[in-house]
Each structure stands twice: as structure tokens, then as C-alpha cells.
C-alpha positions as YAML, in Angstrom:
chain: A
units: angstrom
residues:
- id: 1
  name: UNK
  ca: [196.02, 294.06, 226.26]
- id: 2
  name: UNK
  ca: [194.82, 293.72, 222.48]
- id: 3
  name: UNK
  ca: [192.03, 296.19, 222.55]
- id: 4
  name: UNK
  ca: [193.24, 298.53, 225.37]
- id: 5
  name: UNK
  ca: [195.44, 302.05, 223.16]
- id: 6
  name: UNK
  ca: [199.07, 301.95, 224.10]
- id: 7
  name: UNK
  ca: [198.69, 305.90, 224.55]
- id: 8
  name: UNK
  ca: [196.48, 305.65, 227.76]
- id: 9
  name: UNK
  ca: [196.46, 308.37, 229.67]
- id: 10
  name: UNK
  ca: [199.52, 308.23, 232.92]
- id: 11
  name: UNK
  ca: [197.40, 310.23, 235.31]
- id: 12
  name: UNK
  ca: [193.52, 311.18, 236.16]
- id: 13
  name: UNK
  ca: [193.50, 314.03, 238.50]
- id: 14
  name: UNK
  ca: [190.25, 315.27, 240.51]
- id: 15
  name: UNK
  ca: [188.84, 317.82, 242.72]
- id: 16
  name: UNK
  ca: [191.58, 320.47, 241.19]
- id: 17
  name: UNK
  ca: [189.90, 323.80, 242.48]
- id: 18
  name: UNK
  ca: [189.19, 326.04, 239.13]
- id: 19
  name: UNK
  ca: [190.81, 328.63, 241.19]
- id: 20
  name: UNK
  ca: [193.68, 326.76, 240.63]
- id: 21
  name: UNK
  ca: [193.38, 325.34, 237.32]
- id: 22
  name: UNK
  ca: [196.13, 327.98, 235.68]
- id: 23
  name: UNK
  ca: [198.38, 326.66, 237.91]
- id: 24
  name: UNK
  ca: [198.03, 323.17, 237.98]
- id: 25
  name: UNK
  ca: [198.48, 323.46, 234.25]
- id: 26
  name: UNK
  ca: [201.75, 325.11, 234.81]
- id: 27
  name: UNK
  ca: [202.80, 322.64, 237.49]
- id: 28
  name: UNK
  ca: [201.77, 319.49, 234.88]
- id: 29
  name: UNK
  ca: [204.46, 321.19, 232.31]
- id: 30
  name: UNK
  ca: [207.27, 321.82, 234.54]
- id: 31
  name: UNK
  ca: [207.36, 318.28, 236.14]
- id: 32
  name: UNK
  ca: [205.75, 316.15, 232.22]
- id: 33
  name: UNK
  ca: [207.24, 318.94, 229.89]
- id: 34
  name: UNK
  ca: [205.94, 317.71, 226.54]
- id: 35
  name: UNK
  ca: [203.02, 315.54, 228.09]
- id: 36
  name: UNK
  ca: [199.79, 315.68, 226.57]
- id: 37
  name: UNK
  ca: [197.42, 317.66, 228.98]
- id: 38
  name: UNK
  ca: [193.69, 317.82, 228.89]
- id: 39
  name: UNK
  ca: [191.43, 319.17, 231.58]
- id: 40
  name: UNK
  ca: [188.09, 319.48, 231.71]
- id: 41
  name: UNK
  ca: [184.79, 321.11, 234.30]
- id: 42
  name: UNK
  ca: [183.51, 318.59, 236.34]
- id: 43
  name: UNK
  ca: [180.28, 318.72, 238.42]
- id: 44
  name: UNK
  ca: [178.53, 316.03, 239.99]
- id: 45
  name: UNK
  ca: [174.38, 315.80, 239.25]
- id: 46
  name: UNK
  ca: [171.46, 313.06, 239.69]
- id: 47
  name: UNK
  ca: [169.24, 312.66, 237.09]
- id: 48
  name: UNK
  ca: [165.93, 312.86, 238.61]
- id: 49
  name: UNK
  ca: [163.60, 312.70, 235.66]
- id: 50
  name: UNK
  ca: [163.45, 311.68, 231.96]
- id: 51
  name: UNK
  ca: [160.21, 313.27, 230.44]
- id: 52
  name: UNK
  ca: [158.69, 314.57, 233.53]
- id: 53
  name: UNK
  ca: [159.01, 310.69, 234.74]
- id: 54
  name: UNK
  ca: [160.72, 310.32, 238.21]
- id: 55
  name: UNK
  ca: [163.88, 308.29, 237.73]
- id: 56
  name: UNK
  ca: [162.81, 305.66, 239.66]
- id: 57
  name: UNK
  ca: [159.99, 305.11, 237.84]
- id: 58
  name: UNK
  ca: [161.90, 304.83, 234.45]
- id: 59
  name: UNK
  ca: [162.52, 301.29, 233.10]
- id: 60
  name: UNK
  ca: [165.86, 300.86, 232.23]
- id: 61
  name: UNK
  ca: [167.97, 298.18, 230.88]
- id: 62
  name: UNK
  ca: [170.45, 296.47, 232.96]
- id: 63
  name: UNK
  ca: [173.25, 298.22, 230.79]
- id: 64
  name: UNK
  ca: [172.10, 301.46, 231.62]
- id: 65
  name: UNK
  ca: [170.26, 301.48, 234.99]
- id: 66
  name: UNK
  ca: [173.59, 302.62, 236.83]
- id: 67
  name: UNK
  ca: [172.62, 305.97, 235.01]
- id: 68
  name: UNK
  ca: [170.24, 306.59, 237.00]
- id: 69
  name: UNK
  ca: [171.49, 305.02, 240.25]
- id: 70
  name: UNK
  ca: [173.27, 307.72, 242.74]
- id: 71
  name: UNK
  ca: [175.17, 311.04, 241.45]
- id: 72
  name: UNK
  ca: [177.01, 310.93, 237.75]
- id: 73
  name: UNK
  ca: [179.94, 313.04, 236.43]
- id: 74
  name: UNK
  ca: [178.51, 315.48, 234.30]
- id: 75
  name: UNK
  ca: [180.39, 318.34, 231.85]
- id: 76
  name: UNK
  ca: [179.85, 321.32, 229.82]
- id: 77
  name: UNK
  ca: [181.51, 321.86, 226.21]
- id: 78
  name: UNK
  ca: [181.45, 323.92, 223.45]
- id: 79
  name: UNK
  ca: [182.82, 321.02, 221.27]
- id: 80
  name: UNK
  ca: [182.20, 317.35, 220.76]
- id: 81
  name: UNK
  ca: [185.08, 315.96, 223.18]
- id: 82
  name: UNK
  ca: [187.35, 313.24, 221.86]
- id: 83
  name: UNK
  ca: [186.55, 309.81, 221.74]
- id: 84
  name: UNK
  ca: [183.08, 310.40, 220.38]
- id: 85
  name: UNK
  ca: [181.21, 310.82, 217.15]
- id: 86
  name: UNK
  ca: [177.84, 312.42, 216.61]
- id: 87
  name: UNK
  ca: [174.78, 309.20, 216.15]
- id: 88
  name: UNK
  ca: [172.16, 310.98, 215.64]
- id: 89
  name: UNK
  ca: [171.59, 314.92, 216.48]
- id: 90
  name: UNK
  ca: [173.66, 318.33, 215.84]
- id: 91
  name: UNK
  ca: [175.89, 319.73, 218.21]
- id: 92
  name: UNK
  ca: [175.57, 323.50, 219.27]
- id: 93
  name: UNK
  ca: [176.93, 326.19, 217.83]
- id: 94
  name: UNK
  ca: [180.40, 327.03, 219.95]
- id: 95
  name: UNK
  ca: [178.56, 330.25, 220.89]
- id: 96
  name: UNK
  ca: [174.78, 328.73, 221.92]
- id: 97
  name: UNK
  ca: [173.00, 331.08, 223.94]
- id: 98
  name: UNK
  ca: [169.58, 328.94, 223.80]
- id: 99
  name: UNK
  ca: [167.43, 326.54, 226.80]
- id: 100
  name: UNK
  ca: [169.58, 324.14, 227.72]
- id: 101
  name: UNK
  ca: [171.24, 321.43, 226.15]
- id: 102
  name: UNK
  ca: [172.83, 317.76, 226.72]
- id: 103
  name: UNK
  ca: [174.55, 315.21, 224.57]
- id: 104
  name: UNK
  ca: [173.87, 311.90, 225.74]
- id: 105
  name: UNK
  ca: [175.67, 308.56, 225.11]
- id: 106
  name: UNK
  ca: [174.21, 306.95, 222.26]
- id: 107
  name: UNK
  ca: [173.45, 303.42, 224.26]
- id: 108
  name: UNK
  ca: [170.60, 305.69, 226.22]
- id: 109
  name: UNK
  ca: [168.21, 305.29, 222.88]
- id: 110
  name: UNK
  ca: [167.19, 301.70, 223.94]
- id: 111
  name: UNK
  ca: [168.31, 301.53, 227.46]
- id: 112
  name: UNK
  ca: [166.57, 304.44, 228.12]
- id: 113
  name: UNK
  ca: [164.05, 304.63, 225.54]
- id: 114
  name: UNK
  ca: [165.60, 308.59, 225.57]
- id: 115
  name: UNK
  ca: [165.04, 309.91, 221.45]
- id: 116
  name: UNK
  ca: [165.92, 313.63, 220.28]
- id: 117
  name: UNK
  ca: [163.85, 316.24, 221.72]
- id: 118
  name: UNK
  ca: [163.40, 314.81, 224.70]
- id: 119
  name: UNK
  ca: [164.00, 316.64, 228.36]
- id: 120
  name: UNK
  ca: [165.88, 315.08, 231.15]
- id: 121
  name: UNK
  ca: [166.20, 316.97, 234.61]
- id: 122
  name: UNK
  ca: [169.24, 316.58, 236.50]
- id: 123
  name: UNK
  ca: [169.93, 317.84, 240.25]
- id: 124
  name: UNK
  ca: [173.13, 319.84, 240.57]
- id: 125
  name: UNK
  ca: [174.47, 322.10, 243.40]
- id: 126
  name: UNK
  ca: [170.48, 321.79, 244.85]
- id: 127
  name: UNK
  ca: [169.40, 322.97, 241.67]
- id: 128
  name: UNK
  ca: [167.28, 320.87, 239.32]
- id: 129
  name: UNK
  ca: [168.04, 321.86, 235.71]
- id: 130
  name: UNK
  ca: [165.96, 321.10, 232.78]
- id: 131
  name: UNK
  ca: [167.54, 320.00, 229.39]
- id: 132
  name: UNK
  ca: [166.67, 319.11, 225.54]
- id: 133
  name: UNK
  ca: [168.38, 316.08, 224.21]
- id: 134
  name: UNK
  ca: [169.68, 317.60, 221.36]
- id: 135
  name: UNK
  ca: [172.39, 314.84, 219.89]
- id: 136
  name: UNK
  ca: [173.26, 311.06, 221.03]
- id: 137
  name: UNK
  ca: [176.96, 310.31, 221.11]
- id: 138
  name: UNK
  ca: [178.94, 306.59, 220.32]
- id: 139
  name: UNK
  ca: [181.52, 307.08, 222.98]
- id: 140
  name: UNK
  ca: [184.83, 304.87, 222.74]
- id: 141
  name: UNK
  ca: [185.29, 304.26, 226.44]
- id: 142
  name: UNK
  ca: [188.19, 302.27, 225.99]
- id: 143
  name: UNK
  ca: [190.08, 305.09, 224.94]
- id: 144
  name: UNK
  ca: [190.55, 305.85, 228.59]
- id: 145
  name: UNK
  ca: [190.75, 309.12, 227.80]
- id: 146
  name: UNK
  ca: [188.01, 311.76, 229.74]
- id: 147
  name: UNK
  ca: [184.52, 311.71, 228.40]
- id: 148
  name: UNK
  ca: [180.98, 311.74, 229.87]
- id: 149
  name: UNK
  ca: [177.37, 310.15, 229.85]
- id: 150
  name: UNK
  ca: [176.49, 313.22, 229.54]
- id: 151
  name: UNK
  ca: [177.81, 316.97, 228.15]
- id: 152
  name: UNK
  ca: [176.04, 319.94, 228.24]
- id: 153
  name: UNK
  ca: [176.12, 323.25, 226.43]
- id: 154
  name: UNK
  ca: [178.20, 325.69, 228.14]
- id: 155
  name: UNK
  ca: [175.32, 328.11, 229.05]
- id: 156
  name: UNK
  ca: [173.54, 325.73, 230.95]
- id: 157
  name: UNK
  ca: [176.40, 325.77, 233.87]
- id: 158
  name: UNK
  ca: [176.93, 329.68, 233.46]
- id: 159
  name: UNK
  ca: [178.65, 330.91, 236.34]
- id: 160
  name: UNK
  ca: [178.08, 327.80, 238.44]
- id: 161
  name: UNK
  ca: [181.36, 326.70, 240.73]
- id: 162
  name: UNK
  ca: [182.75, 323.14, 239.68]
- id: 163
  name: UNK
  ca: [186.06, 321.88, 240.05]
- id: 164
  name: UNK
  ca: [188.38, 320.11, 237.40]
- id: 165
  name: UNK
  ca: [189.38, 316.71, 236.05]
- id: 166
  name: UNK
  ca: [192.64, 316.46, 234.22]
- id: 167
  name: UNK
  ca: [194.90, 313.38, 232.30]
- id: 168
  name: UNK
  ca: [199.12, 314.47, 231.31]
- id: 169
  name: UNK
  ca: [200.01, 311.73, 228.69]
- id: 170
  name: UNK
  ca: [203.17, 310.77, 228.05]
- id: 171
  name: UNK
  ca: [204.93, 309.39, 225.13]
- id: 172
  name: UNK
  ca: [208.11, 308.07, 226.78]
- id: 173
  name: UNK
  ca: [207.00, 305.42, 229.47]
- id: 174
  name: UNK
  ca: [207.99, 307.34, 232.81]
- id: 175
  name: UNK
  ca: [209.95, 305.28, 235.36]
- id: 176
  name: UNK
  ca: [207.93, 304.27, 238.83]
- id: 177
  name: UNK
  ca: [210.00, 306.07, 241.10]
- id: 178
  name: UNK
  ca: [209.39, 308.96, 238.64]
- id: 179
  name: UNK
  ca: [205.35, 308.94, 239.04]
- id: 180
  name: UNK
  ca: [206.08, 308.73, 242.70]
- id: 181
  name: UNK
  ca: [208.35, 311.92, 242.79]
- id: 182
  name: UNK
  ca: [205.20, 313.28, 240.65]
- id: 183
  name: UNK
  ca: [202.45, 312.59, 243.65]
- id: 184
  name: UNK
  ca: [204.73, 313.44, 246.22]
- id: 185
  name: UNK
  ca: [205.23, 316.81, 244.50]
- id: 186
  name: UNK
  ca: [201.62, 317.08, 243.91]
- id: 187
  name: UNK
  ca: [200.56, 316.33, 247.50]
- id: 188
  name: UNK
  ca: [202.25, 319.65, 248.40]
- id: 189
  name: UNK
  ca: [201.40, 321.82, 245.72]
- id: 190
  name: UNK
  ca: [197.98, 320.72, 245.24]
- id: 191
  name: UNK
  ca: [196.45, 318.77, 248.51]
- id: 192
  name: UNK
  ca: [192.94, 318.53, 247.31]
- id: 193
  name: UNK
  ca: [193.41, 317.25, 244.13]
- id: 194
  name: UNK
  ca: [193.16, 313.31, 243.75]
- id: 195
  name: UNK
  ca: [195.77, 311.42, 241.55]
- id: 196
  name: UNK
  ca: [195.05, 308.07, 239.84]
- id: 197
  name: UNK
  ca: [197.59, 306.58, 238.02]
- id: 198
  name: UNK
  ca: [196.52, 304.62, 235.48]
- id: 199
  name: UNK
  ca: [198.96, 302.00, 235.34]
- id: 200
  name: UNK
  ca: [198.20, 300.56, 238.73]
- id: 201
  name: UNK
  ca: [194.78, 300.15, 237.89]
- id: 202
  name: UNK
  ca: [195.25, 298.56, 234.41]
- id: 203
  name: UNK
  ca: [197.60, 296.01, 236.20]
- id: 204
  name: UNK
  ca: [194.90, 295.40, 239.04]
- id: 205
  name: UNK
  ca: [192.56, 294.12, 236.27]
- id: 206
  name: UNK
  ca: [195.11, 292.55, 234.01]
- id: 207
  name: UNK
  ca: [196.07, 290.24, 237.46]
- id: 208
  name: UNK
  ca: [192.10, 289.67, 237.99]
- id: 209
  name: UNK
  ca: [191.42, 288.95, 233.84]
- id: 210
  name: UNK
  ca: [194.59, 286.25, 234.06]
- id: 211
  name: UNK
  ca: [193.58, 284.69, 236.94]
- id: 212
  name: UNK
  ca: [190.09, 284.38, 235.50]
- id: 213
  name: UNK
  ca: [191.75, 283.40, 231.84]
- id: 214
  name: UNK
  ca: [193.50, 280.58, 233.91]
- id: 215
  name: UNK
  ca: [190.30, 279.41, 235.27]
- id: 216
  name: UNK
  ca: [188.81, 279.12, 231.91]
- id: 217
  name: UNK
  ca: [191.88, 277.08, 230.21]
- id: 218
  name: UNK
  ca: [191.81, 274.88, 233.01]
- id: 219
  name: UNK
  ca: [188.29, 274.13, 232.51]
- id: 220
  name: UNK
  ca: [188.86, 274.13, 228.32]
- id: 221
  name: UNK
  ca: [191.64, 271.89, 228.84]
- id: 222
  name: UNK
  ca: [189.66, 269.33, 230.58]
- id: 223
  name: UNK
  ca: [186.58, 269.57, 227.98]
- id: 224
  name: UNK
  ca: [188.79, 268.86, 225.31]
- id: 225
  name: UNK
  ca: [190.23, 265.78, 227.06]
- id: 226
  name: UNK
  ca: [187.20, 264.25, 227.73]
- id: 227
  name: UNK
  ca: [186.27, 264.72, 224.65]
- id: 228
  name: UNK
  ca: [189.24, 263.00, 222.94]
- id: 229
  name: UNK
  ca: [188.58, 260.07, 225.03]
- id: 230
  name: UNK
  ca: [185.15, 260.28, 223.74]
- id: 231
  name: UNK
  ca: [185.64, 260.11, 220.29]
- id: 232
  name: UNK
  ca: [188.99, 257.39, 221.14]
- id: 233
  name: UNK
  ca: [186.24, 255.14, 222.49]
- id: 234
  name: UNK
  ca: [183.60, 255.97, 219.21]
- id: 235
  name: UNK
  ca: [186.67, 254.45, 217.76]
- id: 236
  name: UNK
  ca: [186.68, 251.74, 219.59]
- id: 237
  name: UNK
  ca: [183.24, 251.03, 219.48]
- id: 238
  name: UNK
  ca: [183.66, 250.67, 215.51]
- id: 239
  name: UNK
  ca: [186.51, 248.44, 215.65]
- id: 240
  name: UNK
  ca: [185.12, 244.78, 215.29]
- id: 241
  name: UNK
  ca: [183.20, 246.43, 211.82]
- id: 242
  name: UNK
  ca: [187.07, 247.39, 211.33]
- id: 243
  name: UNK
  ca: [188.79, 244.43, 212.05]
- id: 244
  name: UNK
  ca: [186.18, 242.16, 209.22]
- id: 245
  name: UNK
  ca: [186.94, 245.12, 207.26]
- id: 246
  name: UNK
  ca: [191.25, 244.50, 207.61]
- id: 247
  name: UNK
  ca: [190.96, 240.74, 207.48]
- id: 248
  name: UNK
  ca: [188.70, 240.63, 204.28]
- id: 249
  name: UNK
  ca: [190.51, 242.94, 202.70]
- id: 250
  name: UNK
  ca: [193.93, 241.02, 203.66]
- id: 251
  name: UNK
  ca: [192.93, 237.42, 202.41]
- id: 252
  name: UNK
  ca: [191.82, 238.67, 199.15]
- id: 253
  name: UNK
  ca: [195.25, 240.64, 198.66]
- id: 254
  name: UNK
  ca: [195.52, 243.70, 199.84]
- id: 255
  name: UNK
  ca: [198.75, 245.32, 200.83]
- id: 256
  name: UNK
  ca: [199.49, 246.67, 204.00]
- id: 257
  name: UNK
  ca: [199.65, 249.97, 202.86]
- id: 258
  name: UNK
  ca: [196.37, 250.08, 201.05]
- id: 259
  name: UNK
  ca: [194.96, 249.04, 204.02]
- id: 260
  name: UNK
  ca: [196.41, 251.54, 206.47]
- id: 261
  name: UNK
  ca: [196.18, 254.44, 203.89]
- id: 262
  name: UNK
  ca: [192.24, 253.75, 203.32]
- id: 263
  name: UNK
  ca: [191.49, 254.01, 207.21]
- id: 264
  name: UNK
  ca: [193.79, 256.65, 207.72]
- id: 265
  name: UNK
  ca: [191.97, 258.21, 204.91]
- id: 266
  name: UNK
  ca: [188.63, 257.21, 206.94]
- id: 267
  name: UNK
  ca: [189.89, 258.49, 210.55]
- id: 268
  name: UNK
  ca: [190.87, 261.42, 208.83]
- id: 269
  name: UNK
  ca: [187.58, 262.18, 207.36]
- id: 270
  name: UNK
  ca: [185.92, 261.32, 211.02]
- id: 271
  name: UNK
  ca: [188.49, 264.23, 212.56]
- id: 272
  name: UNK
  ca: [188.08, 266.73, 209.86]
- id: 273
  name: UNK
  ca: [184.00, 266.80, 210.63]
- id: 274
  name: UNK
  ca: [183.86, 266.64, 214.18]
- id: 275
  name: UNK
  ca: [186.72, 269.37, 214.20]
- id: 276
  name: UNK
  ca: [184.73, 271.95, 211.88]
- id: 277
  name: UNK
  ca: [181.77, 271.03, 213.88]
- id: 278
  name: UNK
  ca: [183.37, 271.85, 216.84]
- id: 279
  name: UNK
  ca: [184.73, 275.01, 215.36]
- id: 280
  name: UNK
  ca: [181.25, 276.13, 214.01]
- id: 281
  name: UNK
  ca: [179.75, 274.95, 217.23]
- id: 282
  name: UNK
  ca: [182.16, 276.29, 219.88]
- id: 283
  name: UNK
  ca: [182.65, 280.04, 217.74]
- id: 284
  name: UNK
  ca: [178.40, 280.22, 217.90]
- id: 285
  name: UNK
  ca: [178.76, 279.23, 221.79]
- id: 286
  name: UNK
  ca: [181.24, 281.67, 222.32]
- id: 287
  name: UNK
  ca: [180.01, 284.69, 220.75]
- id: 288
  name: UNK
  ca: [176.78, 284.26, 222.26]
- id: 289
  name: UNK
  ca: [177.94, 284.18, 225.87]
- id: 290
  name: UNK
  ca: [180.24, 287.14, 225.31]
- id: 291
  name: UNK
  ca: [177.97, 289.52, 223.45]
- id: 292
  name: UNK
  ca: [174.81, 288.48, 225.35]
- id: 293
  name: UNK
  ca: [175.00, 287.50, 228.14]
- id: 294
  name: UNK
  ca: [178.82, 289.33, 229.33]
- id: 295
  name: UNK
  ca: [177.73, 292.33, 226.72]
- id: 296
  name: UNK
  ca: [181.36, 293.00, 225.96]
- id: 297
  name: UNK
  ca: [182.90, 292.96, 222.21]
- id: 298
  name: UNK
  ca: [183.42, 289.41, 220.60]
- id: 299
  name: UNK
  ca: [187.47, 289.72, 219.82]
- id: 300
  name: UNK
  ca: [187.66, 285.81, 217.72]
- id: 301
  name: UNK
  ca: [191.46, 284.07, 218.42]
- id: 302
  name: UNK
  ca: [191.21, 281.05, 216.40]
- id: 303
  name: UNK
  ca: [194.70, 280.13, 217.91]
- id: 304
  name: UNK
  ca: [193.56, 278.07, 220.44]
- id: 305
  name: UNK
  ca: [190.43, 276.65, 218.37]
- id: 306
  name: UNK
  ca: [192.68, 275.66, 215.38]
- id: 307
  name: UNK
  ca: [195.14, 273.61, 218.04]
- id: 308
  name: UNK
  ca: [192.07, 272.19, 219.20]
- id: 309
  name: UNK
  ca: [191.16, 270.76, 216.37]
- id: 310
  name: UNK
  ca: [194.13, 269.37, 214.59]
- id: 311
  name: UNK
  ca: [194.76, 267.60, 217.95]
- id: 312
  name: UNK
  ca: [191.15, 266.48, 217.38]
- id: 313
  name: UNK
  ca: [192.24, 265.03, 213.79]
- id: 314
  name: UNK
  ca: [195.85, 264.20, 214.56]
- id: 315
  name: UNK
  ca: [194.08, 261.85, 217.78]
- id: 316
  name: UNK
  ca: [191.71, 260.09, 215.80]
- id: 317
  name: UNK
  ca: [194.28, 258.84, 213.07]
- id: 318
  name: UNK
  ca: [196.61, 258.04, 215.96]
- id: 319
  name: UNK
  ca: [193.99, 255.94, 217.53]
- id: 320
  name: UNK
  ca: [192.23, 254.36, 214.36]
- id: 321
  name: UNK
  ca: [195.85, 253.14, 212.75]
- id: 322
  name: UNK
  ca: [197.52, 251.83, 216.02]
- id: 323
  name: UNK
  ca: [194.38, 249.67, 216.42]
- id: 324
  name: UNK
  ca: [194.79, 249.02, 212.97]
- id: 325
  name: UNK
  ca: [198.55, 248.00, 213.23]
- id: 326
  name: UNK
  ca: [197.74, 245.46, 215.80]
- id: 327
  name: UNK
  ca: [195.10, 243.55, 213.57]
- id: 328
  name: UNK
  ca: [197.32, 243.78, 210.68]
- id: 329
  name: UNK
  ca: [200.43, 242.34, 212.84]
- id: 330
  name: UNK
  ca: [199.00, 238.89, 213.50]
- id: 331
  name: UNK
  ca: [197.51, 235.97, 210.17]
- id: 332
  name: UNK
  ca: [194.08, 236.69, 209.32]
- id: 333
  name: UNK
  ca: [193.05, 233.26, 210.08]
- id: 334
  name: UNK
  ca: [192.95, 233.52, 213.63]
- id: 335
  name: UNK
  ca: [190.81, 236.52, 213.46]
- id: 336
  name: UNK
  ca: [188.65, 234.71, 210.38]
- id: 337
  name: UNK
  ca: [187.39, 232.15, 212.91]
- id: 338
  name: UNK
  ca: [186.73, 234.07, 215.79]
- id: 339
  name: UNK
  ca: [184.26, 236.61, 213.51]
...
């Protein structure tokens, strides 16, 4: 919800025939005038080397072995598609007429150990096809908008049959029963082509992420009880020291108020530390599970972590001054004999 753009795409369509590609386009204005349309070629192609090295003998990384694992989208453009900016590389000239040529996604440089200059060979149609990395892309998936692994220059596809993929954007959020008039429509014009809207999905894994973000402040909330009953019984642990402390203090003349204002001052001091310990502690934890072991973005919410720890400090001066109270609500004598 925080990092996701609030002008997703509405649709994916696939399979549309490039026979029929004029017309889809016209059918995609007359039912979202004023959408934002983009379509692009589509083929389908296995890598089958990198280097002359059969795929399957290529070590990737776990973030990028599903390159290389079954058939991938592939594209030809004569520009850098949106969503991306150049790494490393040039892109081709709109009207490159050279050996063939593929942008890759930047991540490839380590996962694949891929650099410029390198070939790759990819199987498409039956045909293997030979091509120079000539550029590495950063690709900003989350845009949700259409982009590729991998795009190659438009001569290397010359002529080859492929069908299109397509997203209509819409500014004004359309109503359901709307975006089912939409398929229903499409179904008849266009049978082959596949619709996706992208709403459904994005609520499919918003239910799955909140179930899961339940899980985890279920098992948060418990950590940080047990660990307030922790420090309550540090606390206790400390409090004959405390009560010499009170009753010394009391026979030679202290007020009441000197004495609960020093502790308070102590348990304070006790909360502050273990709080910015935990913070320190519990941030470090955190972004190292996310980033290496979940590889996803660390997005910090010190919300929840601030709460934390005020509780933390708000507990232990509760604790520390109503054990304090009850040793300064009886004669010190009584205590004085017993210590």
C-alpha cells in the first residue's frame, strides 16, 4: 500500500493477435476513452546459453535462477521502455540495423555474472538467436507497468509473428460492474486475448500480506510482554538494595518527594537504555532479515518501535515507584530491623 503507485495499470491484456492490434486499440478507446494505453510485441523464448555455456550449467544466484528456468517474456524496442534507466551500456540507435542486440535487467551483473559484450542465446519460435549484451537496465518493477528481463533491438525479431501485451490506465477509479461490462465486451470482440485486472490481484496479496502482518503482531505483541515482565522482575530483583536505600534515606530526613523523584529519576534512566537498545537492536534485526534474507526493500516505521519503547519506560517507572510507595507507606523502623 505505501510503496505500490496509485496509477497502476486497470488491465493487462495477452495473446492479442497483431493482426488485430489496430483494432483492439480502437476497441480500448471507445469503451476507456481517455485511458492511458500502452501495448507492446510479446514473444516467448528460453535462454539456452550465456557465453556459449548451456543454461544449465550456469551458476546463478537464487534471485535470478528463475531466468533461466522454463520460457521468459521477451520484447523488441527501439526505445528504452518506461520504468527503466540505462546502468551501464548505450542503447541503439532507433534505426539499428547491426547483429543483434538485448538489454538486460541490471540485477543479471552478479546473479548472472553477465558484463557488456557478452552473448546470450535464446530459443524462440524453434529458432536459437544469438545476441550482444549491449546495456544493463535498473527496472522499477513495482511500477506495474509492462517491462521485460530482457528487450531486444527491433531487427533482431524482423518479420517474426508475435502477438501483443497491452495495459488501459485510468485516472477516474472505474466502478466493478463497469470492468465487468469491459470483459464481457471483450470476450466477444476479442476471444483470444486474456484480461487481468489488476485490482483483483493486488487485493489477493493485500488479504495474504495482512493475514501474514497479523501473524507477526501477534507474535511482537507477545515478545514485548514477556519482556516487560522481564525487566518488572529485574526490578524486583533490585528491590531489597531499594528498600535500605528508602529507609536510610527516610530516617536521616528525606522528604517523600525527594525520595520518589530520585528513583523515578533512576527507573527512568533504566527505561531510557534498554528502550534505545532495543531500538538499535531490533532496527539492525530487522533490516537484516528483510534485505537478506527476504531480499525485499527495508521501508523503517518507527511507529510501532517508538510505542514500544515508551511503554518500555512508562512500565519501569510504574513498577519501580509503586514498589516504592509501599515502602514509603509504612515507619522505617519496622523495615530497619528486619535489614
Amino acid at each position: 500500500t505505501q510503496s505500490l503507485p496509485k496509477t497502476a495499470p486497470s488491465f493487462f491484456f495477452l495473446d492479442i493477435p497483431n493482426a488485430q492490434a489496430g483494432a483492439f486499440d480502437e476497441f480500448l478507446a471507445k469503451q476507456r476513452p481517455g485511458a492511458t494505453v500502452e501495448r507492446v510485441p510479446m514473444m516467448r523464448g528460453r535462454i539456452t546459453s550465456l557465453n556459449g555455456v548451456p543454461a544449465e550449467q550456469v551458476k546463478a544466484s537464487e534471485q535470478m535462477a528463475w531466468v533461466l528456468e522454463g520460457d521468459r517474456g521477451i520484447t523488441y524496442a527501439a526505445t528504452m521502455p518506461e520504468g527503466s534507466r540505462l546502468a551501464s551500456g548505450e542503447w541503439w540507435p532507433a534505426d539499428y540495423k547491426g547483429e543483434p542486440l538485448v538489454s538486460f535487467d541490471a540485477r543479471a551483473i552478479e546473479g548472472l555474472g553477465l558484463k557488456l559484450g557478452d552473448t546470450l542465446t535464446v530459443n524462440v519460435l524453434g529458432r536459437n538467436i544469438t545476441a550482444r549484451v549491449s546495456n544493463f537496465r535498473n527496472i522499477e518493477w513495482r511500477s506495474l507497468g509492462i517491462n521485460f528481463v530482457m528487450v531486444f533491438s527491433p531487427n533482431t525479431f524482423a518479420g517474426a509473428p508475435h502477438t501483443n501485451l497491452a495495459t488501459v490506465t485510468v485516472t477516474d477509479a472505474a466502478s466493478p460492474s463497469g470492468d465487468a461490462a469491459l470483459m464481457r465486451q471483450l470476450a466477444i470482440a476479442f476471444p483470444a486475448v486474456t484480461a487481468v485486472r489488476v485490482k483483483d490481484a493486488l487485493e489477493a496479496v493485500n488479504v495474504i500480506v495482512a493475514q501474514l502482518a497479523n501473524a507477526i503482531r501477534g507474535a511482537s505483541s507477545l515478545a514485548i510482554v514477556a519482556s516487560l515482565l522481564v525487566l518488572a522482575g529485574a526490578l524486583a530483583a533490585g528491590q531489597r538494595a531499594r528498600l535500605y536505600d528508602a529507609m536510610i534515606l527516610k530516617t536521616l530526613g528525606a522528604t517523600r518527594r525527594f525520595i520518589l523523584s530520585s528513583y523515578a529519576l533512576e527507573y527512568a534512566g533504566i527505561g531510557v537504555v534498554s528502550a534505545l537498545f532495543g531500538l538499535v537492536a531490533g532496527a539492525a534485526a530487522g533490516w537484516g532479515v528483510v534485505t537478506q534474507v527476504m531480499k525485499i526493500e527495508f521501508v523503517p516505521d518507527p511507529t510501532g518501535a517508538v510505542l514500544a519503547a515508551t511503554a518500555a519506560v512508562a512500565v519501569t517507572v510504574m513498577f519501580g515507584l509503586i514498589g516504592t510507595l509501599q515502602i514509603l507507606s509504612t515507619a522505617p523502623a519496622s523495615h530497619l530491623r528486619n535489614l
